[in-house]
Coordinates of C-alpha atoms in Angstrom, one line a residue:
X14 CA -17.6 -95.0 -20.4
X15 CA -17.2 -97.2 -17.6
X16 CA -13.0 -98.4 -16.8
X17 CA -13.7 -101.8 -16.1
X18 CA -12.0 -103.2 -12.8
X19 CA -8.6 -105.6 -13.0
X20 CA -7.3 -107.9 -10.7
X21 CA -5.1 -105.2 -8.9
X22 CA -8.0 -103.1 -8.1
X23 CA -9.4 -105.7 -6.3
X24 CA -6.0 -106.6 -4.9
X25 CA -5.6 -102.9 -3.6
X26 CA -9.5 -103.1 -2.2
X27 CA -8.7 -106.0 0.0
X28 CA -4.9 -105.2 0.8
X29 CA -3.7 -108.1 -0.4
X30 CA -1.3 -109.0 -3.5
X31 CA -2.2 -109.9 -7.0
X32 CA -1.3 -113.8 -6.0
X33 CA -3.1 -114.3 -3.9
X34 CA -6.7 -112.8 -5.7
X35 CA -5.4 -115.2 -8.8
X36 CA -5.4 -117.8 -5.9
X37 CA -8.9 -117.1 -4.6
X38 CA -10.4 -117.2 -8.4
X39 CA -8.8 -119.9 -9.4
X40 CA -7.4 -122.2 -6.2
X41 CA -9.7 -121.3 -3.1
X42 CA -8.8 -123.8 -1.0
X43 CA -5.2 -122.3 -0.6
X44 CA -6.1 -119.2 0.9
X45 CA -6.8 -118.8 4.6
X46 CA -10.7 -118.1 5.6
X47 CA -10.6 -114.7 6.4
X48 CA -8.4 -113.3 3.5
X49 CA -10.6 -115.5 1.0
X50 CA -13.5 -113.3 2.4
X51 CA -12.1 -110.0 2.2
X52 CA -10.9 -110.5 -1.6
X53 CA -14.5 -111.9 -2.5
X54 CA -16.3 -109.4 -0.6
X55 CA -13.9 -106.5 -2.6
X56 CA -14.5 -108.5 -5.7
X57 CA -18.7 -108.3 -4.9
X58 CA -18.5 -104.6 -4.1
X59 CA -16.2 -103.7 -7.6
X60 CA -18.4 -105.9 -9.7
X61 CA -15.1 -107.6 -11.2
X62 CA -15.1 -110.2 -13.7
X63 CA -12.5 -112.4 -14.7
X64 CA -10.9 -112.0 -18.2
X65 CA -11.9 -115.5 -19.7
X66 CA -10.0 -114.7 -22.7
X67 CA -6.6 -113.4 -21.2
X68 CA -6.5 -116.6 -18.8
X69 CA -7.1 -118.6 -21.8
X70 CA -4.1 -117.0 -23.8
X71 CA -1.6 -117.3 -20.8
X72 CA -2.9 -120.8 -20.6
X73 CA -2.5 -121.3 -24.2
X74 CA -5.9 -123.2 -24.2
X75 CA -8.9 -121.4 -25.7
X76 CA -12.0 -122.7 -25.1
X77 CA -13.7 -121.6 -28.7
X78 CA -13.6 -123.2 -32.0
X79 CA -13.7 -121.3 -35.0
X80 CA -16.3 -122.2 -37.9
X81 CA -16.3 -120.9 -41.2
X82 CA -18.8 -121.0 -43.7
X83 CA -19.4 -120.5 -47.5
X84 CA -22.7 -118.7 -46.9
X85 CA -25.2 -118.8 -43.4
X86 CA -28.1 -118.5 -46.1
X87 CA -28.2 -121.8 -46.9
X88 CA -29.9 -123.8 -44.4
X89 CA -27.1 -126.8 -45.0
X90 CA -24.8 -124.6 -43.4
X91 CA -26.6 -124.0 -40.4
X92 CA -27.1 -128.1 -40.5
X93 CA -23.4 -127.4 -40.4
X94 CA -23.2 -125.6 -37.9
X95 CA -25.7 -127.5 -35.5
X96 CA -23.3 -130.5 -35.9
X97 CA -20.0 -128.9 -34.6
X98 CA -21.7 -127.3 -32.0
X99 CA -23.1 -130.5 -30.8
X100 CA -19.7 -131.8 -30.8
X101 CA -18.1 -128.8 -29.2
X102 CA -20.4 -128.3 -26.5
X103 CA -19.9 -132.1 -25.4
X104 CA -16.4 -131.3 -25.2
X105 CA -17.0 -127.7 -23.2
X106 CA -16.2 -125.4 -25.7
X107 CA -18.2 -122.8 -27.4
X108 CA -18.5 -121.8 -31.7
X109 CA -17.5 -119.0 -33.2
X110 CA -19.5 -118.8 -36.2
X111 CA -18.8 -116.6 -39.1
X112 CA -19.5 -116.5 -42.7
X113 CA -17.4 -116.0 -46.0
X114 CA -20.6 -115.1 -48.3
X115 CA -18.3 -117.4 -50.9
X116 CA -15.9 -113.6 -50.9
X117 CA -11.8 -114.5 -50.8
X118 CA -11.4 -111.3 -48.9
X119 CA -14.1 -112.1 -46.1
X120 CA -12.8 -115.3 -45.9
X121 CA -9.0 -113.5 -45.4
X122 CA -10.3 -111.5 -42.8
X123 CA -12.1 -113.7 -40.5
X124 CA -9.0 -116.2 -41.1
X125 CA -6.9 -113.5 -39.4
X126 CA -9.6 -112.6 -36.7
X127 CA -9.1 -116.1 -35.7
X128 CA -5.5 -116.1 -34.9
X129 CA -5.7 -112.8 -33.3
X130 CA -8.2 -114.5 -31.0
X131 CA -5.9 -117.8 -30.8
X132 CA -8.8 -120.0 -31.4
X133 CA -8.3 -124.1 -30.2
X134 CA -8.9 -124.9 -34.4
X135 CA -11.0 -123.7 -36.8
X136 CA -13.5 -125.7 -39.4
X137 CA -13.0 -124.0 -42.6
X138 CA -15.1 -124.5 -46.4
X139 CA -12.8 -122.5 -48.1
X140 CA -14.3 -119.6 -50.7
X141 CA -10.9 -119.0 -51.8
X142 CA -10.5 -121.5 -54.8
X143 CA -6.3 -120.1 -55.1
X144 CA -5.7 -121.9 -51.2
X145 CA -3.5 -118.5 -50.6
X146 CA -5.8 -117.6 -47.7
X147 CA -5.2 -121.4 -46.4
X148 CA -1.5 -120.6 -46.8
X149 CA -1.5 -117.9 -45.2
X150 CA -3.2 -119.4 -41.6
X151 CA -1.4 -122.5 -42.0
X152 CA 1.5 -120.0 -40.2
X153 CA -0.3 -119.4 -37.7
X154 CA 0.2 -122.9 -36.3
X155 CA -3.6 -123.5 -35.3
X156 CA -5.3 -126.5 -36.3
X157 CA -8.1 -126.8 -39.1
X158 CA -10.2 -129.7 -40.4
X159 CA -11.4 -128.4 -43.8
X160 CA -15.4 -129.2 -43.8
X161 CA -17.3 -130.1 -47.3
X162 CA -13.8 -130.1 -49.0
X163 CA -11.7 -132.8 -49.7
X164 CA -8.2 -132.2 -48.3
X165 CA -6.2 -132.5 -51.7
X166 CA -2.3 -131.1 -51.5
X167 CA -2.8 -130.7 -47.8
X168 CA -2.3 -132.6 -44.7
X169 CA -4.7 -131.4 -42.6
X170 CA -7.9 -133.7 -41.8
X171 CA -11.1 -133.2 -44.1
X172 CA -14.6 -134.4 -44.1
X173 CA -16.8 -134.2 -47.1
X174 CA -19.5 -135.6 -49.1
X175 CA -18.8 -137.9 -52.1
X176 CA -20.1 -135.2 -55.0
X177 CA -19.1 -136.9 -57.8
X178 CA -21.2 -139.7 -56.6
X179 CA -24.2 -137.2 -55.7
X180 CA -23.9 -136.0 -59.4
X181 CA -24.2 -139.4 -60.5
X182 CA -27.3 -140.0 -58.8
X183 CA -29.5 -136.8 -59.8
X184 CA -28.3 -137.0 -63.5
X185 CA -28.7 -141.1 -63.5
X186 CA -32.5 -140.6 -61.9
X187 CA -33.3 -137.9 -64.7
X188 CA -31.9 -140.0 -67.4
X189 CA -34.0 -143.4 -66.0
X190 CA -37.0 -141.3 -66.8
X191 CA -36.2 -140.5 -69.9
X192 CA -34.8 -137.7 -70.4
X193 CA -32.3 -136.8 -72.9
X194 CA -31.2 -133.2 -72.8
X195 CA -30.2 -132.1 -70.1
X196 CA -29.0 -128.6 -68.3
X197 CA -26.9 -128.6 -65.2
X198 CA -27.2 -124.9 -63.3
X199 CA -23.6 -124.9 -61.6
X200 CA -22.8 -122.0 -59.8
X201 CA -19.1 -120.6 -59.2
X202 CA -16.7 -122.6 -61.5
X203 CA -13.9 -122.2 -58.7
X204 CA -16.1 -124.3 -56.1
X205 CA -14.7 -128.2 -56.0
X206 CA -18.2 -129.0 -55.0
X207 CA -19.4 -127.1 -58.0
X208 CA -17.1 -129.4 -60.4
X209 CA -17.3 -132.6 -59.0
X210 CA -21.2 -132.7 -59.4
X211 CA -20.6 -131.7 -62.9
X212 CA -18.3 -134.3 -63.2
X213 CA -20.5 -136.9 -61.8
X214 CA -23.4 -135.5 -64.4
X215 CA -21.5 -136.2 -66.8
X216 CA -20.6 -139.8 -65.9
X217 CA -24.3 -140.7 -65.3
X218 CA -24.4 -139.6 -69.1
X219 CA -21.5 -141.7 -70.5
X220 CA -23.4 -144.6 -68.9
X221 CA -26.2 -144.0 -70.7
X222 CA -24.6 -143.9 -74.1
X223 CA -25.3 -140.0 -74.3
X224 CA -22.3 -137.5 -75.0
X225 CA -21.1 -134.1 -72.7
X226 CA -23.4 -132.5 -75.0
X227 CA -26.8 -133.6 -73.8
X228 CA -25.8 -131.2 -71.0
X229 CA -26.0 -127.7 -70.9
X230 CA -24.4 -125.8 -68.3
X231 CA -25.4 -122.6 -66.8
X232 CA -23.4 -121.2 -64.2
X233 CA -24.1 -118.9 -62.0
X234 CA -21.9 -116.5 -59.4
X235 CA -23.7 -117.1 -56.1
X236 CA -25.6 -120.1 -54.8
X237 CA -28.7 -118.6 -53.9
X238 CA -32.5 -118.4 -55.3
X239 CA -32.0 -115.2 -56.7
X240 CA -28.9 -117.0 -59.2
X241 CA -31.5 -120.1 -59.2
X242 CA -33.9 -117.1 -61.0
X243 CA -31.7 -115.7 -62.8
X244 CA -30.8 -119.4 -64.0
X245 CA -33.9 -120.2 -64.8
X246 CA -35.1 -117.3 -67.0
X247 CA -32.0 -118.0 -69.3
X248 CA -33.3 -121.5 -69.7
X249 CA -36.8 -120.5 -70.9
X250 CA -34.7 -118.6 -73.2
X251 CA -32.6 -121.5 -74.6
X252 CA -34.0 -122.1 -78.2
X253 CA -34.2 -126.0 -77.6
X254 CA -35.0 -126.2 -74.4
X255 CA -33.8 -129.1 -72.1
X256 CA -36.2 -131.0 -70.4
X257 CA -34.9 -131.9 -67.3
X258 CA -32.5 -130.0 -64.9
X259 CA -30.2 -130.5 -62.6
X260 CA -29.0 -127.7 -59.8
X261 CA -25.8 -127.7 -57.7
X262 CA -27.7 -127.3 -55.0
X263 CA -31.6 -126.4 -53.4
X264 CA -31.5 -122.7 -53.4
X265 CA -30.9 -122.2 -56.9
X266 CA -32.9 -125.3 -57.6
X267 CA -35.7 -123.1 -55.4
X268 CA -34.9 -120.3 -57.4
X269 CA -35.6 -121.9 -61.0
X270 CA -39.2 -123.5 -60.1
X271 CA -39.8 -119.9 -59.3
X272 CA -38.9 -118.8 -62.3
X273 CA -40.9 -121.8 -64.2
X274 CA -43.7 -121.1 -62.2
X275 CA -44.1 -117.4 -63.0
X276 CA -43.8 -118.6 -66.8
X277 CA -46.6 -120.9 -66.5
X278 CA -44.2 -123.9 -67.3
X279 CA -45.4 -127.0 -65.3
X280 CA -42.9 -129.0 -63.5
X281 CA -42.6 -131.6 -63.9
X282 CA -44.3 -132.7 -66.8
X283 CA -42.9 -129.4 -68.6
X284 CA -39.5 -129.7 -67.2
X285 CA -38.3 -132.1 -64.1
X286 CA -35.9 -130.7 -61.6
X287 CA -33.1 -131.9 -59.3
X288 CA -31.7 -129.8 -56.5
X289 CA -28.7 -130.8 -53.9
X290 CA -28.4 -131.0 -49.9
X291 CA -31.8 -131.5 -49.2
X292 CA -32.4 -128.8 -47.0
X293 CA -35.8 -128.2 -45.3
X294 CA -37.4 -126.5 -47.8
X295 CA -36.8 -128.8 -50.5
X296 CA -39.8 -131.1 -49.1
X297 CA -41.7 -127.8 -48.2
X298 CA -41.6 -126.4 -52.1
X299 CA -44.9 -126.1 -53.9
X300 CA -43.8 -128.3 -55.7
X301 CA -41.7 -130.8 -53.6
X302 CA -38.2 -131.0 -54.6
X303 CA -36.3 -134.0 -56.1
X304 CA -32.7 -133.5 -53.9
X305 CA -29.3 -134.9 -53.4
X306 CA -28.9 -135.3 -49.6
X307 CA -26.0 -134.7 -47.8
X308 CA -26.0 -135.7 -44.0
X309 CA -25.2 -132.0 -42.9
X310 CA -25.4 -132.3 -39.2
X311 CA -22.7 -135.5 -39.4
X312 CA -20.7 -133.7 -41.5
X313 CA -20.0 -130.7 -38.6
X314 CA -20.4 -133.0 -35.6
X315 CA -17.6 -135.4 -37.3
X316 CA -15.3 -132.4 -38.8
X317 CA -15.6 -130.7 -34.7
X318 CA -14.5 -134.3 -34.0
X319 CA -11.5 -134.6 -35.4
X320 CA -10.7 -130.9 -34.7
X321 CA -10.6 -132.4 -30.9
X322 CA -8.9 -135.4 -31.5
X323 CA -6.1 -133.3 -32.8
X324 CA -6.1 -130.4 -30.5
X325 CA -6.7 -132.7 -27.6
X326 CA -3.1 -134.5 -27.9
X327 CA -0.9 -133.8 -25.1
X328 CA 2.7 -135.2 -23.6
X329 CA 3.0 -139.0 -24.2
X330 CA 0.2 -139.8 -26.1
X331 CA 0.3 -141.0 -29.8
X332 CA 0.7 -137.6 -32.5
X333 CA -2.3 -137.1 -34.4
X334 CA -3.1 -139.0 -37.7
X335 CA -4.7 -136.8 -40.1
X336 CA -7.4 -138.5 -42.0
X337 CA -9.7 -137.4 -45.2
X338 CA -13.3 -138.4 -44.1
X339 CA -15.6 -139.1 -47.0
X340 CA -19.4 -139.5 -47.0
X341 CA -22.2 -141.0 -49.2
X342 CA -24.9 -138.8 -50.9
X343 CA -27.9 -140.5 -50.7
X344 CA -31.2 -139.6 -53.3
X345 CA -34.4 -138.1 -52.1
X346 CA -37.2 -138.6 -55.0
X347 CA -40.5 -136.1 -54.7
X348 CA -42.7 -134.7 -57.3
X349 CA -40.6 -132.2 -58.8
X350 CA -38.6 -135.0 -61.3
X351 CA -41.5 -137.6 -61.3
X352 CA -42.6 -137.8 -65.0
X353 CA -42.3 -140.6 -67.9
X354 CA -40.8 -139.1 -70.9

C-alpha cells in the first residue's frame, strides 16, 4: 500500500520548513514568489493533499453535520434528508448520513462515530426509546437538534410534526364515513410517534361518542411493508373484522393492501385504509393511498437550521435560545378510504 505524503515531505522536497508550506496552503500571499513556487511545484511532483479533517480538528470547526435516521427505507427519511442537506450546503458544509434501522445499539454506535469524528452537530430521531444513548453524547459537548421528536426532559432544540393531531385526522376522516370499528397497525410501542398517533386515534373516537374499544391495535416491530403484511394477514384473521384501518405510517399501510389484495378483499369498499407521511408511493399504489402528510423536506431543512443557528454563535453575540419547533399534519384523501358505510 501506498504511504501517503505529509506536509514535511513536502517541506524536505522544497528545503524549506513546515511553516512556511502551512503558509503556501493556506496564506499565499505571505510567502515570497520564488519559495511559493518551489513548495507548489514539490507539492505537484508528490501528489500531496491536505488533510481536510486534521485542519478541521486543530481548528475546532468541522465542516460536516451529522444526520441520523430511524430507517433510510422509508422514503420520508430521505425527504429528511434532502432538507438538511439543502440547508447545509447553503451554509458550506456537507451530511453525514447514517441510519439506526430503529436498533439502540446502531444508534449507540454511530452516536460515538460522531464524536470521534467531532462533527459541527448532529440531527438525531432517536431509536433508543430509554434516552441513555442521548445521555451518553450529550458529554460529548456537540450540538444536536432532535428531528421528528419532540424535545421533552431535554433542552436541546427539536422540530417535529404535530402526531396527535395527524391521528386525529385519519381516524376523524374514517369515522365521517362511517365507519365504526376500527384497527390501528402501530408499530414499535417505544416510538413517541408511534403513541401519539394512537393517542390522537383515539381522541377522533371520543368525539364521535365511540369508546377505546372501537379500536383494535396491532403492533408491529419494524415499520416497513413486510410488518404492514404481516399486519394485515392477522387482520383477515380477526373474527369480527374491522372495517376501516388506520397505519402509523405508508409502508406498513403499503404492506397491508398487499395483503388484502392477495386475499381478494377490495379496498375500499371491503375495508378503507389510512397510511401516514405521504410518501411517493402512497399516490403511486394501485390503489392510491389515503395519507397523513408530513412536510418532510421542511422538517430537515428547518432542524439543519437551527443546528446552525446554534453552532454558528461566536464571541459577543447573543447565546443560543433553544426552541421546540412544531408542525401541522395536513390530510391527503385518495381512493383507498373513499367509501359510504
Amino acid at each position: 500500500m501506498a504511504q501517503s505524503v505529509g506536509i514535511k515531505d513536502v517541506a524536505r522536497a522544497a528545503g524549506v520548513s513546515v511553516g512556511t508550506v502551512s503558509n503556501v496552503i493556506n496564506r499565499p500571499d505571505t510567502v515570497a514568489g520564488e519559495t511559493r513556487g518551489r513548495v507548489l511545484a514539490a507539492i505537484d511532483r508528490l501528489g500531496y493533499v491536505r488533510s481536510e479533517s486534521a485542519r478541521q480538528l486543530r481548528a475546532g470547526r468541522s465542516r460536516i453535520m451529522g444526520l441520523l435516521v430511524l430507517d433510510m427505507g422509508n422514503p420520508f427519511f430521505v425527504d429528511v434528508a434532502r432538507g438538511a442537506e439543502r440547508a447545509a450546503r447553503a451554509a458550506g458544509l456537507g451530511v453525514m448520513v447514517c441510519n439506526s434501522a430503529q436498533n439502540a445499539a446502531e444508534e449507540a454506535e454511530y452516536l460515538a462515530l460522531f464524536a470521534e469524528q467531532r462533527v459541527r452537530g448532529v440531527l438525531l430521531t432517536p431509536a433508543d426509546a430509554t434516552g441513555r444513548n442521548i445521555d451518553a453524547f450529550r458529554r460529548h459537548d456537540i450540538p444536536f437538534v432532535l428531528v421528528d421528536r419532540v424535545s421533552e426532559g431535554t433542552t436541546e432544540c427539536s422540530v417535529s410534526v404535530d402526531d396527535v393531531t395527524g391521528g386525529a385526522l385519519a381516524v376523524r376522516h374514517l369515522v365521517d364515513a362511517g365507519h365504526r370499528s376500527l384497527a390501528y397497525v402501530s408499530g414499535p410501542p417505544g416510538l413517541n410517534q408511534v403513541r401519539d398517533r394512537r393517542t390522537g386515534a383515539l381522541q377522533a373516537l371520543a368525539e364521535a361518542g365511540l369508546g377505546p374499544g372501537a379500536l383494535r391495535e396491532l403492533p408491529t416491530e419494524r415499520l416497513d411493508v413486510a410488518a404492514g403484511r404481516d399486519a394485515g394477514a392477522r387482520l383477515l384473521g380477526l373474527a369480527d373484522r374491522p372495517t376501516a384501518v388506520f397505519c402509523a405510517n405508508d409502508l406498513l399501510a403499503l404492506g397491508v393492501l398487499q395483503a388484502l389484495y392477495a386475499a381478494g378483499v377490495v379496498v375500499p369498499d371491503d375495508l378503507a385504509i389510512v397510511g401516514y407521511d405521504d410518501i411517493e408511493f402512497a399516490a403511486a399504489a394501485a390503489v392510491p393511498l389515503t395519507s397523513v402528510r408530513q412536510p418532510a423536506v421542511t422538517l430537515g431543512s428547518l432542524a439543519a437550521e437551527l443546528l446552525l443557528e446554534e453552532t454558528e454563535q461566536g464571541e459577543g453575540t447573543q447565546p443560543h435560545e433553544h426552541r421546540r419547533v412544531v408542525l401541522q399534519p395536513e390530510l391527503v384523501v385518495r381512493r383507498s378510504s373513499l367509501t359510504a358505510r
